[in-house]
PDB file of C-alpha atoms and ligand atoms in Angstrom:
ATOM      1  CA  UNK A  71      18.534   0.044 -33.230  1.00  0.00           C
ATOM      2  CA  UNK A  72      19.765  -3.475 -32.393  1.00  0.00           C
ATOM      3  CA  UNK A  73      17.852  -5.265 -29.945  1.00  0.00           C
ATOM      4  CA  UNK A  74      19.586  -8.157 -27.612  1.00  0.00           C
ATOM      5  CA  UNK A  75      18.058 -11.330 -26.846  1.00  0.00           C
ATOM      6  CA  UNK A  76      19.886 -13.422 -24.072  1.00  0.00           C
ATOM      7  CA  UNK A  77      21.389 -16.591 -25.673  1.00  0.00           C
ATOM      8  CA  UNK A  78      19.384 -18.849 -23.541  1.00  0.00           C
ATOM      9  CA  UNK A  79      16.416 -17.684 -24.927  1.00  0.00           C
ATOM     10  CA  UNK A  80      16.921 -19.792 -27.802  1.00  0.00           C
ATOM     11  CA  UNK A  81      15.332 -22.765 -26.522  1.00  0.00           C
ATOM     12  CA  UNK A  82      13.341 -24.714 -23.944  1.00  0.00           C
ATOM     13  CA  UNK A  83      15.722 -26.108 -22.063  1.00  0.00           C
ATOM     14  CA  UNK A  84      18.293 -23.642 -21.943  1.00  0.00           C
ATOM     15  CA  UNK A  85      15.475 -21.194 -20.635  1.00  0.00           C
ATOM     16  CA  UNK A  86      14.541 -24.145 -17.832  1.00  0.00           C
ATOM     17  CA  UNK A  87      18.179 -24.131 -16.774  1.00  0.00           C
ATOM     18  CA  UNK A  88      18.634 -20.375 -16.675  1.00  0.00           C
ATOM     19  CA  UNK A  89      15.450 -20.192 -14.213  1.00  0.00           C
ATOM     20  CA  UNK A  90      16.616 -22.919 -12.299  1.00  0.00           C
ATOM     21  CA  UNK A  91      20.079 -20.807 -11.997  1.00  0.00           C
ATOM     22  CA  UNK A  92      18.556 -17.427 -10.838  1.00  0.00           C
ATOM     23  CA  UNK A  93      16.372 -19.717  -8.133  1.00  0.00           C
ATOM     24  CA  UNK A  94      19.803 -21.590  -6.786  1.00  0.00           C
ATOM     25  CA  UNK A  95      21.283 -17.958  -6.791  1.00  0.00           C
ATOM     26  CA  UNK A  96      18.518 -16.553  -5.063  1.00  0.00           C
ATOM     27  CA  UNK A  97      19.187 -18.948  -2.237  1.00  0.00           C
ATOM     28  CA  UNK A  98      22.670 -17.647  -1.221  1.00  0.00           C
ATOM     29  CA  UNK A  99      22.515 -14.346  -2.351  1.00  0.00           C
ATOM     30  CA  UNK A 100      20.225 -12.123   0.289  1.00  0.00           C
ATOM     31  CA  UNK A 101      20.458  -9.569  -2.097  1.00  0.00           C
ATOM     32  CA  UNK A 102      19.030 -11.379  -4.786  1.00  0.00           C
ATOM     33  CA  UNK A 103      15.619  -9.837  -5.882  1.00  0.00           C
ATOM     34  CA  UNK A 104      14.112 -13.595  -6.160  1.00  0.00           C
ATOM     35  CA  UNK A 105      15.427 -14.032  -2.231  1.00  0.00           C
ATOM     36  CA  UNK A 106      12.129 -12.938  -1.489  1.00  0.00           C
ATOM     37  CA  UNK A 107       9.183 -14.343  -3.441  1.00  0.00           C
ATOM     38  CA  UNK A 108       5.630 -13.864  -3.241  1.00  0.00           C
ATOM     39  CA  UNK A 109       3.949 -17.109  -1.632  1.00  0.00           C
ATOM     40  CA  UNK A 110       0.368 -17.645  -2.409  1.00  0.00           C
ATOM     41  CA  UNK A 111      -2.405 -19.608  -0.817  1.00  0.00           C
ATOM     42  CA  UNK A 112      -5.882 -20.458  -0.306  1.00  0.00           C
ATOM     43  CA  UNK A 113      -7.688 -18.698   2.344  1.00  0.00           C
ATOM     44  CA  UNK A 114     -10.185 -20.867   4.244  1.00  0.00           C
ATOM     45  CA  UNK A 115     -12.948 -18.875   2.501  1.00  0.00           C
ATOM     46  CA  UNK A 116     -11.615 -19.019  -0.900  1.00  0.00           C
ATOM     47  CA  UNK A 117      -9.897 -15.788  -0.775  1.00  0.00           C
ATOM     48  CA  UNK A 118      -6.061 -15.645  -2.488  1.00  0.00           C
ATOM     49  CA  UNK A 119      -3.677 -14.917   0.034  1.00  0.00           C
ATOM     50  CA  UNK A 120      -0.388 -13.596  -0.442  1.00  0.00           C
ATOM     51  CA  UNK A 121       2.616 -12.579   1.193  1.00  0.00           C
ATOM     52  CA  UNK A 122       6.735 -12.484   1.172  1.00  0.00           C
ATOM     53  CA  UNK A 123       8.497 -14.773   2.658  1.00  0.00           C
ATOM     54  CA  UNK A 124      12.635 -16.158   2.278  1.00  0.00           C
ATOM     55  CA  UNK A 125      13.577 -18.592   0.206  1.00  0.00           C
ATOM     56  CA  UNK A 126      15.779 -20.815   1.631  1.00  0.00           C
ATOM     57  CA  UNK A 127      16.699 -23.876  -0.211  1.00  0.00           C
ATOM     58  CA  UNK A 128      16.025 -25.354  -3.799  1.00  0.00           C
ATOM     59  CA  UNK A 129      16.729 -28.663  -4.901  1.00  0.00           C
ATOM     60  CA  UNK A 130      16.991 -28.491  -8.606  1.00  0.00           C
ATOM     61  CA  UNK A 131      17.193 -32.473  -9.086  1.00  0.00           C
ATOM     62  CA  UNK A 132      14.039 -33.066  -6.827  1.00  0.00           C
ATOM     63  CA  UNK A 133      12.513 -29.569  -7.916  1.00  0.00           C
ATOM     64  CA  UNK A 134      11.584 -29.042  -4.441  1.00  0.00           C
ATOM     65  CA  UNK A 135      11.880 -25.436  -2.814  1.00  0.00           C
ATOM     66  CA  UNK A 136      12.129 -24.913   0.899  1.00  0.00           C
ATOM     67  CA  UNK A 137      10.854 -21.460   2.975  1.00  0.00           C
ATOM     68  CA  UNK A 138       9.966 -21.553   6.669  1.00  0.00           C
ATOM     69  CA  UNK A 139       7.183 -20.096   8.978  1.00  0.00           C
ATOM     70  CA  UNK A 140       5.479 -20.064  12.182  1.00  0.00           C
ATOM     71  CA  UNK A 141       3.354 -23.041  12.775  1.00  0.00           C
ATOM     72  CA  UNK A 142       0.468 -20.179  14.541  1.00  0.00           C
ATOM     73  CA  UNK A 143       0.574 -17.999  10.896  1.00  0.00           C
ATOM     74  CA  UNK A 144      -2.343 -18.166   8.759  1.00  0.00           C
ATOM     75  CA  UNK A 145      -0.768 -19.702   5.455  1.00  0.00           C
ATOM     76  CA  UNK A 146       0.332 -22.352   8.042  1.00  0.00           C
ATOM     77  CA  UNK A 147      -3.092 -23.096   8.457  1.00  0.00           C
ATOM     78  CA  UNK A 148      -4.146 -22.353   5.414  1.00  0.00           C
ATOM     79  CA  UNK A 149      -1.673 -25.132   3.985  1.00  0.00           C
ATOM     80  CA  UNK A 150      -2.562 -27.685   6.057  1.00  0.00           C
ATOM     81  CA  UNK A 151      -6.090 -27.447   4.949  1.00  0.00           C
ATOM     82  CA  UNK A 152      -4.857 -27.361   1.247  1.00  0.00           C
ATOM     83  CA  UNK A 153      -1.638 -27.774   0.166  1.00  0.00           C
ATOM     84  CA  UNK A 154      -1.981 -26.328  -3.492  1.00  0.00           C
ATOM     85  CA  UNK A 155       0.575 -23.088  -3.374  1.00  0.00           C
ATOM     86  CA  UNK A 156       1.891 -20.504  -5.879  1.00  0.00           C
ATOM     87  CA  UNK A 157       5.204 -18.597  -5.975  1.00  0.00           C
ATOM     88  CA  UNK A 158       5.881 -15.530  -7.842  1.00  0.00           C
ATOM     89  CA  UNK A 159       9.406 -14.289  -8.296  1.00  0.00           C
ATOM     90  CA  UNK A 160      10.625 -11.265 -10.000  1.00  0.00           C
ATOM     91  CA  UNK A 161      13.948  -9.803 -11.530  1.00  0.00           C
ATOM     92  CA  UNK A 162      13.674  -6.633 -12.868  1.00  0.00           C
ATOM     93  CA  UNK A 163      17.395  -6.330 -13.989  1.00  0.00           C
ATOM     94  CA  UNK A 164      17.195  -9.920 -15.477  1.00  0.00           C
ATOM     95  CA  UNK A 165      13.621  -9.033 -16.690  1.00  0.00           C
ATOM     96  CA  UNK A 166      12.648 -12.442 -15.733  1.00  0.00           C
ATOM     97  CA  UNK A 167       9.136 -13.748 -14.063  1.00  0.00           C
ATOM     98  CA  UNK A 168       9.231 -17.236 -12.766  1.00  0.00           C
ATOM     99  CA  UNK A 169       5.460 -18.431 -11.530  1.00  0.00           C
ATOM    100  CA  UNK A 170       6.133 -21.340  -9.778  1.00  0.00           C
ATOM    101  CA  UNK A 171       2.890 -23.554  -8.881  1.00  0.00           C
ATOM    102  CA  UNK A 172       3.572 -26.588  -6.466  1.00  0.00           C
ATOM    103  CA  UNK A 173       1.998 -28.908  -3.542  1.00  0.00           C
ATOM    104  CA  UNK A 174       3.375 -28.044  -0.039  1.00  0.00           C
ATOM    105  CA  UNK A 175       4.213 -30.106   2.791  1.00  0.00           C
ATOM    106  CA  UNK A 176       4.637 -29.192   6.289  1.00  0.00           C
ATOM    107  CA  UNK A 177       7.791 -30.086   8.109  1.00  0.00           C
ATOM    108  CA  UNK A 178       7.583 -29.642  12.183  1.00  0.00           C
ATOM    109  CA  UNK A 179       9.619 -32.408  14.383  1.00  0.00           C
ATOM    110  CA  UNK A 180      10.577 -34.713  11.867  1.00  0.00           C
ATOM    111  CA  UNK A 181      14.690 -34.713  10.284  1.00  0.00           C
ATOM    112  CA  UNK A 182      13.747 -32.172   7.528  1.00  0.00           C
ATOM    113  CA  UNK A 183      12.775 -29.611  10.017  1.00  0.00           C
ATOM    114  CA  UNK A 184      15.317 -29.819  12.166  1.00  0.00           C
ATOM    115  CA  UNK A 185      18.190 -29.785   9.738  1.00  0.00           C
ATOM    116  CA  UNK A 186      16.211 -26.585   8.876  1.00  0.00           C
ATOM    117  CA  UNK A 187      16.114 -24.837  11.951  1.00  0.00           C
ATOM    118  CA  UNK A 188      19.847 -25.718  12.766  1.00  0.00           C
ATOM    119  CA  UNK A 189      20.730 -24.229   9.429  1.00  0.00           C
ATOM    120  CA  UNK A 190      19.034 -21.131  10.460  1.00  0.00           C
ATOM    121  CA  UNK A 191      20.741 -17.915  12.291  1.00  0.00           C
ATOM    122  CA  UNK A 192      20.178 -17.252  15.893  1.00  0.00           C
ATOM    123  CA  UNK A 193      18.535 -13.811  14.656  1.00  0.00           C
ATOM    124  CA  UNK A 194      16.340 -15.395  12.283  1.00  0.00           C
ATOM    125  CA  UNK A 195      15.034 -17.891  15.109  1.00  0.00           C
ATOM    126  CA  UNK A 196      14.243 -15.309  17.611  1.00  0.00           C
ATOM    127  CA  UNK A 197      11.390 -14.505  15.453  1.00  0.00           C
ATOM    128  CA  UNK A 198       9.736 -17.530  16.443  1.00  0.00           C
ATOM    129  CA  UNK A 199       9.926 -17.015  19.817  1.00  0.00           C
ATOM    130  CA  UNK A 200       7.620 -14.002  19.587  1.00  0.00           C
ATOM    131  CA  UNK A 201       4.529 -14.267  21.987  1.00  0.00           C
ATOM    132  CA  UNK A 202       1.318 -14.210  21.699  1.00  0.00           C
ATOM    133  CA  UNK A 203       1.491 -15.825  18.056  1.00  0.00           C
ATOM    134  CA  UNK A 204       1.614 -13.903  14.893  1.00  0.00           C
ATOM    135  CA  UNK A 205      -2.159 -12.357  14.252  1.00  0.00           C
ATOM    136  CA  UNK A 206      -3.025 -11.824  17.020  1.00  0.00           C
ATOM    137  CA  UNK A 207      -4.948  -9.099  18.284  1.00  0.00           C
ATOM    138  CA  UNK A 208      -3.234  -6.818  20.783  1.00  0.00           C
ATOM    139  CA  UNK A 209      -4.068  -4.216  22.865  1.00  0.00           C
ATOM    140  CA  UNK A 210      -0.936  -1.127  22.086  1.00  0.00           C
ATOM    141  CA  UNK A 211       0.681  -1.306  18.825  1.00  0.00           C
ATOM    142  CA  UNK A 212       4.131  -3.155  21.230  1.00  0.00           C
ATOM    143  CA  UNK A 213       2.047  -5.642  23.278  1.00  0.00           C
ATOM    144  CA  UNK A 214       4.051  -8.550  22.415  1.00  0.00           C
ATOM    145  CA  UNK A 215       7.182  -9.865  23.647  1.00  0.00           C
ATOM    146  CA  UNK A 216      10.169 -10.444  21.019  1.00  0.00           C
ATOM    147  CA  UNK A 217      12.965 -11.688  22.625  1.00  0.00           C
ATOM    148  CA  UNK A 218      16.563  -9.897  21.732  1.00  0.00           C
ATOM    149  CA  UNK A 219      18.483 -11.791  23.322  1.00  0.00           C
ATOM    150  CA  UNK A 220      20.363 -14.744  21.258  1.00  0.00           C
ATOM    151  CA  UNK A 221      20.539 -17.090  24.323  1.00  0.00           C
ATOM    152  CA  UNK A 222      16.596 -17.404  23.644  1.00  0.00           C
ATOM    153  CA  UNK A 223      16.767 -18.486  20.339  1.00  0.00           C
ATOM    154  CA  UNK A 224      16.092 -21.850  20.872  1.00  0.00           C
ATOM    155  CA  UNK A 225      12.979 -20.928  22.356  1.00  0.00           C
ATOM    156  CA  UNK A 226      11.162 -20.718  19.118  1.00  0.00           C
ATOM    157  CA  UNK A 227      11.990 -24.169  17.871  1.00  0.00           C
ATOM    158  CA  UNK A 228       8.065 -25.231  19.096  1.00  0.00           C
ATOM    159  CA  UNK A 229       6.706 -23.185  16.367  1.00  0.00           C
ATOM    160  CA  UNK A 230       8.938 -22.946  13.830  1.00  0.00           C
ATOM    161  CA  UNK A 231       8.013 -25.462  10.460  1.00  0.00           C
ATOM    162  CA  UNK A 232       9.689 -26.063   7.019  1.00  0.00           C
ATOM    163  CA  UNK A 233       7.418 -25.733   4.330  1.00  0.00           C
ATOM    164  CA  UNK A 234       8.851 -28.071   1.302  1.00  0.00           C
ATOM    165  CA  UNK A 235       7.196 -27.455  -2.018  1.00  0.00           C
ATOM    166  CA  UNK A 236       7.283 -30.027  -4.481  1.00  0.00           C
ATOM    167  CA  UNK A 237       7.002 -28.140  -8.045  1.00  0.00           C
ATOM    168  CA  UNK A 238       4.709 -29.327 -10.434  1.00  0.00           C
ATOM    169  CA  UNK A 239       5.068 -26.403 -12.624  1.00  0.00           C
ATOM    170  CA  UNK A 240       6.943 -23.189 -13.947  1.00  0.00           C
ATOM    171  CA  UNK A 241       5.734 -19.990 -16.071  1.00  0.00           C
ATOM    172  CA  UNK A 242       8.661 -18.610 -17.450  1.00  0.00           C
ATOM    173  CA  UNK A 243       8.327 -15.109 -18.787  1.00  0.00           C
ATOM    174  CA  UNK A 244      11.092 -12.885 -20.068  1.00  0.00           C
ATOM    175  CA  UNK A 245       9.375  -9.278 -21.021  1.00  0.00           C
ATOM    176  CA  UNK A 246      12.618  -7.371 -22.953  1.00  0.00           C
ATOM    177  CA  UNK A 247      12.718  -4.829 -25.025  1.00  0.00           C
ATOM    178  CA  UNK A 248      13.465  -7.154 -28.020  1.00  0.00           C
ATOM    179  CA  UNK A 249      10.153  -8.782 -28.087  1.00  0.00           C
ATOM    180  CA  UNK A 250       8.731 -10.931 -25.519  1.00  0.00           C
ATOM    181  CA  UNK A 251       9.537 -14.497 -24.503  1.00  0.00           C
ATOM    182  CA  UNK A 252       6.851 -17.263 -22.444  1.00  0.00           C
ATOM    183  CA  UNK A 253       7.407 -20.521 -21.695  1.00  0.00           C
ATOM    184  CA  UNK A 254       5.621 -23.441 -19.481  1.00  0.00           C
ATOM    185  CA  UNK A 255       6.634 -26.241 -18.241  1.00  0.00           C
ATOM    186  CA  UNK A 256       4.971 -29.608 -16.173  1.00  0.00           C
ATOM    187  CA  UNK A 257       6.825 -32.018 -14.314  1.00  0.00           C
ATOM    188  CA  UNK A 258       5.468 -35.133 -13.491  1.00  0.00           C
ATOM    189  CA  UNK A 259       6.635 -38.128 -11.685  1.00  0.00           C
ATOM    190  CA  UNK A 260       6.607 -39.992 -15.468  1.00  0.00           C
ATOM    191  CA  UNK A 261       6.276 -36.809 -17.797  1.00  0.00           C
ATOM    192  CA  UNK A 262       8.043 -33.432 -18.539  1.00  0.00           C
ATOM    193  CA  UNK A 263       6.137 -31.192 -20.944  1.00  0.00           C
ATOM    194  CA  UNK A 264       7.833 -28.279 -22.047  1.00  0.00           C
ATOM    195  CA  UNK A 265       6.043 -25.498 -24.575  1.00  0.00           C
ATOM    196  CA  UNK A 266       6.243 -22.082 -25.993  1.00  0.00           C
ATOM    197  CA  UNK A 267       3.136 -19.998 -25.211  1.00  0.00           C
ATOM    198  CA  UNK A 268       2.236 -16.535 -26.309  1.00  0.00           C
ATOM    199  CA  UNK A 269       3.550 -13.789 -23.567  1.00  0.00           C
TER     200      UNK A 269
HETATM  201  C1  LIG B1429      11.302  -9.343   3.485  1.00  0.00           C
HETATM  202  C2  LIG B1429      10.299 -10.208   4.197  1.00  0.00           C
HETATM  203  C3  LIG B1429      10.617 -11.521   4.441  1.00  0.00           C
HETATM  204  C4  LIG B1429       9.718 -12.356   5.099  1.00  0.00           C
HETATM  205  N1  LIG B1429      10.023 -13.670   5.291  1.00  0.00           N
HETATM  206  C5  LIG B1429       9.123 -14.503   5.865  1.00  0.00           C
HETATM  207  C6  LIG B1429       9.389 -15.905   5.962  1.00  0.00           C
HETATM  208  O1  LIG B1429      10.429 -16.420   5.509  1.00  0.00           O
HETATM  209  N2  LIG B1429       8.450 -16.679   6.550  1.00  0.00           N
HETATM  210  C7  LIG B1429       7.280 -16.166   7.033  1.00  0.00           C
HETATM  211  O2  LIG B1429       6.465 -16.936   7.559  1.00  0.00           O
HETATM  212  N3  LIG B1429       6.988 -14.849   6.953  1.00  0.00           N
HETATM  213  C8  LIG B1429       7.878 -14.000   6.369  1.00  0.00           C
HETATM  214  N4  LIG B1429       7.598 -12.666   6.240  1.00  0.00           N
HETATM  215  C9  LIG B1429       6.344 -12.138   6.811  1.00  0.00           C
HETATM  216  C10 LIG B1429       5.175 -12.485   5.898  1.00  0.00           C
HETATM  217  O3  LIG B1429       5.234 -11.700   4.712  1.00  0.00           O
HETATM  218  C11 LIG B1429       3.799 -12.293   6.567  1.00  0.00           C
HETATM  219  O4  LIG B1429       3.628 -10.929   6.911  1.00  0.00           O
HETATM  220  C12 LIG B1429       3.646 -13.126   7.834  1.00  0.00           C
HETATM  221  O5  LIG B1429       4.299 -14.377   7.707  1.00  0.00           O
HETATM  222  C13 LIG B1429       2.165 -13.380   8.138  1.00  0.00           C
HETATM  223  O6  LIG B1429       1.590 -14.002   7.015  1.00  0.00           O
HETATM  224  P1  LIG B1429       0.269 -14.890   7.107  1.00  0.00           P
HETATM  225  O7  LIG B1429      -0.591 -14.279   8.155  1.00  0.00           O
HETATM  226  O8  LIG B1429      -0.311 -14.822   5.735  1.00  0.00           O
HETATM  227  O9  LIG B1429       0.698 -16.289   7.460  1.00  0.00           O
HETATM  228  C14 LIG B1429       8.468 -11.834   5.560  1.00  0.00           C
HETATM  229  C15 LIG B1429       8.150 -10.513   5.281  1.00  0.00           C
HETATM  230  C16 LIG B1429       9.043  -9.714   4.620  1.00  0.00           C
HETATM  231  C17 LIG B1429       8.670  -8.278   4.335  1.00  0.00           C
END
């Protein structure tokens, strides 16, 4: 039987580039299965948190990503008190892990946040507007108010925040049939290390 490796698995930076690729697809493409990544945090008792979110930008010269939330959710929170975040995407058909580790900042009234929310659709900004916050205890399983209609979209702007993360580094692992590929990489404001590791 002959096994197939992708070409760009033949080195380091080809490999960087191709995960770089998948992310800037997975920004446009809602069917992308990186679209929606798994965003880790630090509880404020220690605990790992974790949940899905959107991504919606990637800047692969500043290797920033961008995903947005509700200024009364817990990773919100959880952020603020420490900044240090993971995020796990995963492509089956591609075969491809990217483990993205990174320092988050939190973007409410200032330009970054609102070119964010004016980038956003009217139906993705309703679920801001949702009241009481997300969390929150209720009484009936539909005691909350969501509003439908797109006129109150704006309404949400007060709690809606970008979260920018600023990557510091990538786990690359391709798992394939072939044999298995791993590779890490740092990026520093005056270094780049780039390394094969065992998968
Ligand atoms: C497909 C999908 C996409 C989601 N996108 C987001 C998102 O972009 N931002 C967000 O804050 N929550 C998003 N959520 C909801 C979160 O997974 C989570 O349930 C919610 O934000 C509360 O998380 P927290 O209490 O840990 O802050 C999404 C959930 C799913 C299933």
């Amino acid at each position: 039987m002959t096994y197939h490796f992708p070409s760009f698995l033949v080195d380091l930076d080809a490999v960087l580039e191709h995960g770089f690729d998948l992310l800037t697809k997975a920004v446009r493409l809602r069917s992308a299965p990186m679209h929606t990544p798994v965003v880790s945090t630090i509880g404020r008792d220690g605990r790992p948190r974790a949940r899905v979110v959107v991504l919606r930008a990637f800047d692969r010269d500043r290797r920033q990503l961008r995903f947005h939330t509700d200024i009364r959710s817990d990773k919100f929170h959880e952020l603020h008190v420490d900044p240090r975040i993971a995020i796990t995407f995963y492509d089956a058909e591609e075969k491809i892990q990217l483990r993205i580790e990174g320092r988050a900042t939190l973007h409410q009234n200032d330009e970054s946040a609102n070119a964010a929310w004016a980038s956003s659709q009217p139906i993705s900004k309703l679920c801001y507007a949702v009241e009481p916050g997300p969390g929150n205890p209720i009484g009936a399983r539909d005691d909350f108010y969501l509003p439908r209609d797109r006129e109150e979209s704006e309404t949400g702007r007060a709690y809606f925040a970008a979260v920018i993360v600023a990557i510091d580094g990538m786990d690359f692992l391709w798992l394939g049939a072939a044999g298995n590929r791993r590779a890490l990489y740092k990026f520093g404001d005056y270094q780049f290390d780039a390394r094969w590791v065992v998968p």
